[in-house]
Short mmCIF file of C-alpha atoms in Angstrom, two decimals:
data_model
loop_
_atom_site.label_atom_id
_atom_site.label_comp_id
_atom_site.label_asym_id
_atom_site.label_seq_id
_atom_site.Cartn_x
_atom_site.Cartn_y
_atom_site.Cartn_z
CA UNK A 52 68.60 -46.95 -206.52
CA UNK A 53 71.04 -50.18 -206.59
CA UNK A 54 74.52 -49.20 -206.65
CA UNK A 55 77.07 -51.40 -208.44
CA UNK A 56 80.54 -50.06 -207.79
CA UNK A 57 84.00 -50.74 -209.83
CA UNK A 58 86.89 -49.73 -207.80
CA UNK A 59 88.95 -48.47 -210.87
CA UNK A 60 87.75 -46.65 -214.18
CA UNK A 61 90.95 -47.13 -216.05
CA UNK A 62 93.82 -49.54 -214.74
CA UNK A 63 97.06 -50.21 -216.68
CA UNK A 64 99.14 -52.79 -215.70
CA UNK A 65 102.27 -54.96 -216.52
CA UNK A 66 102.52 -58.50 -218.29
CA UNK A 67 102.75 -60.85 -215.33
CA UNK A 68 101.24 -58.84 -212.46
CA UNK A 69 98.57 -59.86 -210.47
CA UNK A 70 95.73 -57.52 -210.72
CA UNK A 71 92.69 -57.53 -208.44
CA UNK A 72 89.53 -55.88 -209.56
CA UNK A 73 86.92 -55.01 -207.25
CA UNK A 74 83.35 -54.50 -207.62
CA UNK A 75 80.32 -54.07 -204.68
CA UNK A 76 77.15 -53.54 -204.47
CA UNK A 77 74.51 -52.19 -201.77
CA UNK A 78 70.99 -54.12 -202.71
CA UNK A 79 72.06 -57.17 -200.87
CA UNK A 80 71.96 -59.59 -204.14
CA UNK A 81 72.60 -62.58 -204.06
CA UNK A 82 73.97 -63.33 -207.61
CA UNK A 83 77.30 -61.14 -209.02
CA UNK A 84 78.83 -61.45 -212.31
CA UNK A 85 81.86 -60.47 -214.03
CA UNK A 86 81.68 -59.98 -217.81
CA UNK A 87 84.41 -59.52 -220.28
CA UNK A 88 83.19 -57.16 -223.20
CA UNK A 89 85.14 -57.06 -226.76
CA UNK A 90 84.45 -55.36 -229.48
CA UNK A 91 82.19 -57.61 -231.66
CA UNK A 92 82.05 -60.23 -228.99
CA UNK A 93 79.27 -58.80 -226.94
CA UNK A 94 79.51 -59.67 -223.37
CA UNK A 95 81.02 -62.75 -221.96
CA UNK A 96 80.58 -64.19 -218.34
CA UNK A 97 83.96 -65.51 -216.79
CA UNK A 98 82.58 -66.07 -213.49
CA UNK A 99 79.34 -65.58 -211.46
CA UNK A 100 78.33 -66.03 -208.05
CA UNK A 101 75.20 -67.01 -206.29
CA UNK A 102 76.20 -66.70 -202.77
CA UNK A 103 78.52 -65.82 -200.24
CA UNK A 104 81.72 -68.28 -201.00
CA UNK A 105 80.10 -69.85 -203.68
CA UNK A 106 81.43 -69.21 -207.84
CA UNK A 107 80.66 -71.14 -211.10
CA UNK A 108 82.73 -70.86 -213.79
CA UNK A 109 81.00 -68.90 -217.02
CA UNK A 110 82.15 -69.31 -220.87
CA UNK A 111 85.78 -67.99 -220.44
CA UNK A 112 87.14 -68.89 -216.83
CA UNK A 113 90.86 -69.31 -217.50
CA UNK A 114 93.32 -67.05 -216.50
CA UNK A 115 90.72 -65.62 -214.24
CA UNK A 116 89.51 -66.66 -210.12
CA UNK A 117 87.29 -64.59 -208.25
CA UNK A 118 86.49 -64.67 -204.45
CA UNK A 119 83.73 -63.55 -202.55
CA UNK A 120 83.95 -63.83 -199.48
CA UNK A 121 81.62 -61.32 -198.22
CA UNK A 122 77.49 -61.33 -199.70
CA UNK A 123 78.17 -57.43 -201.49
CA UNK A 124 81.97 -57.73 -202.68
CA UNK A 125 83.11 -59.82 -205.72
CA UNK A 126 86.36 -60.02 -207.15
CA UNK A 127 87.91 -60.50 -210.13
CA UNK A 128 91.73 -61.52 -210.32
CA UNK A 129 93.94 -62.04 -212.79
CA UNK A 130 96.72 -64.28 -211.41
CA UNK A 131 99.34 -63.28 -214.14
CA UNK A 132 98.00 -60.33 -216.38
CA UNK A 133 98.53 -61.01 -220.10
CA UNK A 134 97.80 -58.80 -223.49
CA UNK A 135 94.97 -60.59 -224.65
CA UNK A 136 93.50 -59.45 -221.20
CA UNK A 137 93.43 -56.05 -222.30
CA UNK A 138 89.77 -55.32 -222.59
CA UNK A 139 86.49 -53.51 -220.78
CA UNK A 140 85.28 -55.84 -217.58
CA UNK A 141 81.77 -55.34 -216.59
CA UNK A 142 80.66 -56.24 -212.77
CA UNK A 143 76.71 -57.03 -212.77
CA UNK A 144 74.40 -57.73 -209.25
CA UNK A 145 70.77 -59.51 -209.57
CA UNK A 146 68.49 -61.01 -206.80
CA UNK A 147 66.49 -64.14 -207.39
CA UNK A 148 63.68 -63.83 -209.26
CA UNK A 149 60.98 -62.28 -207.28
CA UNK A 150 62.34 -59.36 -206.92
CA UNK A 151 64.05 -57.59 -209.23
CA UNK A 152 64.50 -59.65 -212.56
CA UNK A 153 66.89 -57.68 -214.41
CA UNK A 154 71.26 -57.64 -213.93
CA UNK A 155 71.89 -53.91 -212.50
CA UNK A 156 75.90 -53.07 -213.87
CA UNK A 157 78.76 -51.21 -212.56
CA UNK A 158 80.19 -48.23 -214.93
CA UNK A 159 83.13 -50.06 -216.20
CA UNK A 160 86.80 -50.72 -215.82
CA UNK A 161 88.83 -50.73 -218.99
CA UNK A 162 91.85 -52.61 -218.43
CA UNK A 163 95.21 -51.79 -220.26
CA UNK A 164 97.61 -54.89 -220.38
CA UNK A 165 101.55 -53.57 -221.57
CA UNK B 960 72.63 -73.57 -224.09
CA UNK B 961 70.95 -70.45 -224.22
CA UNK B 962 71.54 -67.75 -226.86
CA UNK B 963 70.91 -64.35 -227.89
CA UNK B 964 71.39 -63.68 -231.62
CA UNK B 965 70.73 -59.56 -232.40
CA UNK B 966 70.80 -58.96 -236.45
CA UNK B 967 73.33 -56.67 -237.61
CA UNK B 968 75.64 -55.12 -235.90
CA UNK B 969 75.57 -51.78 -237.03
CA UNK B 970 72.32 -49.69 -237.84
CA UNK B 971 71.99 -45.86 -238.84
CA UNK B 972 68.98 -44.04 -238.95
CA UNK B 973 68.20 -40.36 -239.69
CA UNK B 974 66.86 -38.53 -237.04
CA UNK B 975 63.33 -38.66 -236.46
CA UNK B 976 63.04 -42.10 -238.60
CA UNK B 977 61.97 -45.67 -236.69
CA UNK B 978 64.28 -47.13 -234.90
CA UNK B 979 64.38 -50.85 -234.98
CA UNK B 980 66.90 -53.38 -233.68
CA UNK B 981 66.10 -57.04 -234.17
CA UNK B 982 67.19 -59.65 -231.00
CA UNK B 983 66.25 -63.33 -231.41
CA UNK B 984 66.69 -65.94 -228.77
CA UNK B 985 66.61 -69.47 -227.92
CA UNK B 986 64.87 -71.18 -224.89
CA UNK B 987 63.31 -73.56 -224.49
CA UNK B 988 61.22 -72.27 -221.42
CA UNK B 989 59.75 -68.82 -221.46
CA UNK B 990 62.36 -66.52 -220.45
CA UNK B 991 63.11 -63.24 -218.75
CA UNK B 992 63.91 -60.64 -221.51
CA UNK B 993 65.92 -57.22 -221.39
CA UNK B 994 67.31 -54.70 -223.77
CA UNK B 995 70.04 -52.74 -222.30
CA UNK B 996 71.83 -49.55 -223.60
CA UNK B 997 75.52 -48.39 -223.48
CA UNK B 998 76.84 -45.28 -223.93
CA UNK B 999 80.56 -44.88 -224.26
CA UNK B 1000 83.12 -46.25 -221.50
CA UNK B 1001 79.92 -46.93 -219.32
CA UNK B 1002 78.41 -49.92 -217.95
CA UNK B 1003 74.92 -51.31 -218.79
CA UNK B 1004 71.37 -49.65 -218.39
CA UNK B 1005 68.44 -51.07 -218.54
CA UNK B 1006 65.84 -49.94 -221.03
CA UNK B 1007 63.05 -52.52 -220.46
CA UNK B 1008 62.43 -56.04 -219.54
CA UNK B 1009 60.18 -58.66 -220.28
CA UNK B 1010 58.80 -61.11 -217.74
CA UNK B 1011 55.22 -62.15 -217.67
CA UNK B 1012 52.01 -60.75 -219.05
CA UNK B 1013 51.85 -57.85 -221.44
CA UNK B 1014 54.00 -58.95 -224.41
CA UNK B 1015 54.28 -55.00 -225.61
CA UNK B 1016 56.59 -53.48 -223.14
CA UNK B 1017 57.36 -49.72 -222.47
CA UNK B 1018 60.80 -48.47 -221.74
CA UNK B 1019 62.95 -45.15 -220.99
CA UNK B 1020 63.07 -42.62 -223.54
CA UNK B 1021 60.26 -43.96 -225.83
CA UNK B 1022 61.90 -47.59 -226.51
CA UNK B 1023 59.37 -50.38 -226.67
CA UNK B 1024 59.68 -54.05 -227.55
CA UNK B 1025 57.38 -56.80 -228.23
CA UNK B 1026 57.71 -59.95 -227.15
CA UNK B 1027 56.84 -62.89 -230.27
CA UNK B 1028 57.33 -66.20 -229.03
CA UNK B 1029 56.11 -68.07 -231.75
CA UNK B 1030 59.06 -66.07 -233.16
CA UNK B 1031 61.16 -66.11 -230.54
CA UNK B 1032 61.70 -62.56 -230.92
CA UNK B 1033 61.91 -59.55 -228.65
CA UNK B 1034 62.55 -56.57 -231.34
CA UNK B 1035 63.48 -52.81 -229.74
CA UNK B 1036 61.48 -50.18 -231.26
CA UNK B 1037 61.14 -46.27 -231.02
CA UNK B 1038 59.17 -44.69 -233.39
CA UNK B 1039 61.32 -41.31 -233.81
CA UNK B 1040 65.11 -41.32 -233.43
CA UNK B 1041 66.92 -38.35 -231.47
CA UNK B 1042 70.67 -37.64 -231.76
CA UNK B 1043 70.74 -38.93 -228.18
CA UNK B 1044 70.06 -42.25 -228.53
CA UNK B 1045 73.07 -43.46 -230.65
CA UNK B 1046 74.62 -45.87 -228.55
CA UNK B 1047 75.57 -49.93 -228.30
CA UNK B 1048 72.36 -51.55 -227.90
CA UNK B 1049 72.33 -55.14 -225.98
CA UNK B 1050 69.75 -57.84 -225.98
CA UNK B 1051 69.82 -60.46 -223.25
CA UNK B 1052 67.90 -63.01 -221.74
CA UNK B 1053 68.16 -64.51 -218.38
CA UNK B 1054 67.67 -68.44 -217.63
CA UNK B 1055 66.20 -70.33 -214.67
CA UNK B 1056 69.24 -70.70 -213.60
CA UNK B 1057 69.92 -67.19 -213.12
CA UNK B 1058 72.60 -66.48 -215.83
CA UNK B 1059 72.41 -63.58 -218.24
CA UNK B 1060 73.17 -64.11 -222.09
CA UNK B 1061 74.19 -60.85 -224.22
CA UNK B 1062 73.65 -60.79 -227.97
CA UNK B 1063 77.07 -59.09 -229.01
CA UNK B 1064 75.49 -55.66 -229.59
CA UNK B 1065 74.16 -53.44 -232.49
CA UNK B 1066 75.59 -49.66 -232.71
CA UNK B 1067 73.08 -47.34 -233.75
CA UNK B 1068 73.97 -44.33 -234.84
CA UNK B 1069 71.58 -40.94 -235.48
CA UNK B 1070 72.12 -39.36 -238.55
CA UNK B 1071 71.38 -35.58 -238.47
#
């Protein structure tokens, strides 16, 4: 089975900290994703990656960066946490079509902004 | 742009009633088509997915979904609701370019 893991369940953090989110998986994908999910706002991409080094910016980039610098870790940082960053982030792994088709997710972290 | 538009966001059945949540999209090439289900403070999990062939597709716990495109639709179905299957239901689609789109969701909830 693919494995998508979030390093954190439940993180609560300060305005103005730095906070680093972590998220691997063990299928050897190529793409990652990180998605920001709100209540009544579905999922939104800030950032996805289709190999090693290499990121695009999604729908909602700012306040956000995300490195990868190895093929089965992505992360997610926040370079100066906020409130209205206060939500559930969803990490996501898929291969190129061919294989698999289908975005395989990590459980969750639900991030607490004070 | 792509887009994934799923008609209202919140849906109750009884239990044992049809279950039916509607998901529209826009392409303008065939796409790749899931439904994915969320149960509370977890991540994603796939139901079913539409790629090529067959355009009535069979998922986990009874779900299936047709795919219309002279509709562009990709409806979830299950013909008897259990107690277990409220949850946040997601549409998405995924481009050539290898990006998923989410619909923002429908909540079902099972009515005893």
């Amino acid at each position: 089975d693919v494995k998508v893991t979030q390093s954190s369940r439940y993180l609560v953090k300060r305005t103005g900290e730095k906070v680093f989110l972590e998220c691997v998986q063990d299928m050897d994908h190529e793409n990652m994703f990180w998605y920001r999910q709100d209540p009544g706002l579905g999922l939104r991409l800030i950032y996805f990656s289709y190999d090693v080094k290499m990121k695009e910016k999604g729908d909602i980039p700012e306040g956000y960066s995300v490195s990868r610098e190895k093929k089965e870790r992505f992360s997610l940082i926040l370079e100066s946490a906020s409130t209205n960053q206060t939500s559930m982030y969803l990490c996501a792994s898929s291969s190129h079509p061919g294989r698999n088709t289908e975005a395989f997710f990590g459980q969750g972290t639900r991030l607490t902004v004070v | 742009a792509q887009s994934v538009t799923q008609l209202g966001s919140h849906v109750s059945v009884s239990e044992g009633a049809l279950v039916l949540l509607r998901c529209n999209y826009s392409s303008s090439v065939p796409p790749y088509l899931f439904w994915y289900v969320q149960y509370p403070n977890q991540g994603l999990q796939l139901l079913l997915k539409y790629t090529t062939g067959a355009t009535l597709v069979k998922g986990i716990n009874g779900f299936e979904a047709e795919f219309k495109k002279s509709e562009t639709s990709f409806h979830l179905t299950k013909p008897s609701a259990h107690m277990s299957d409220a949850a946040e239901y997601f549409c998405a689609v995924r481009t050539p370019g290898n990006q998923f789109y989410f619909g923002t969701g429908t909540s079902l909830t099972v009515i005893p």
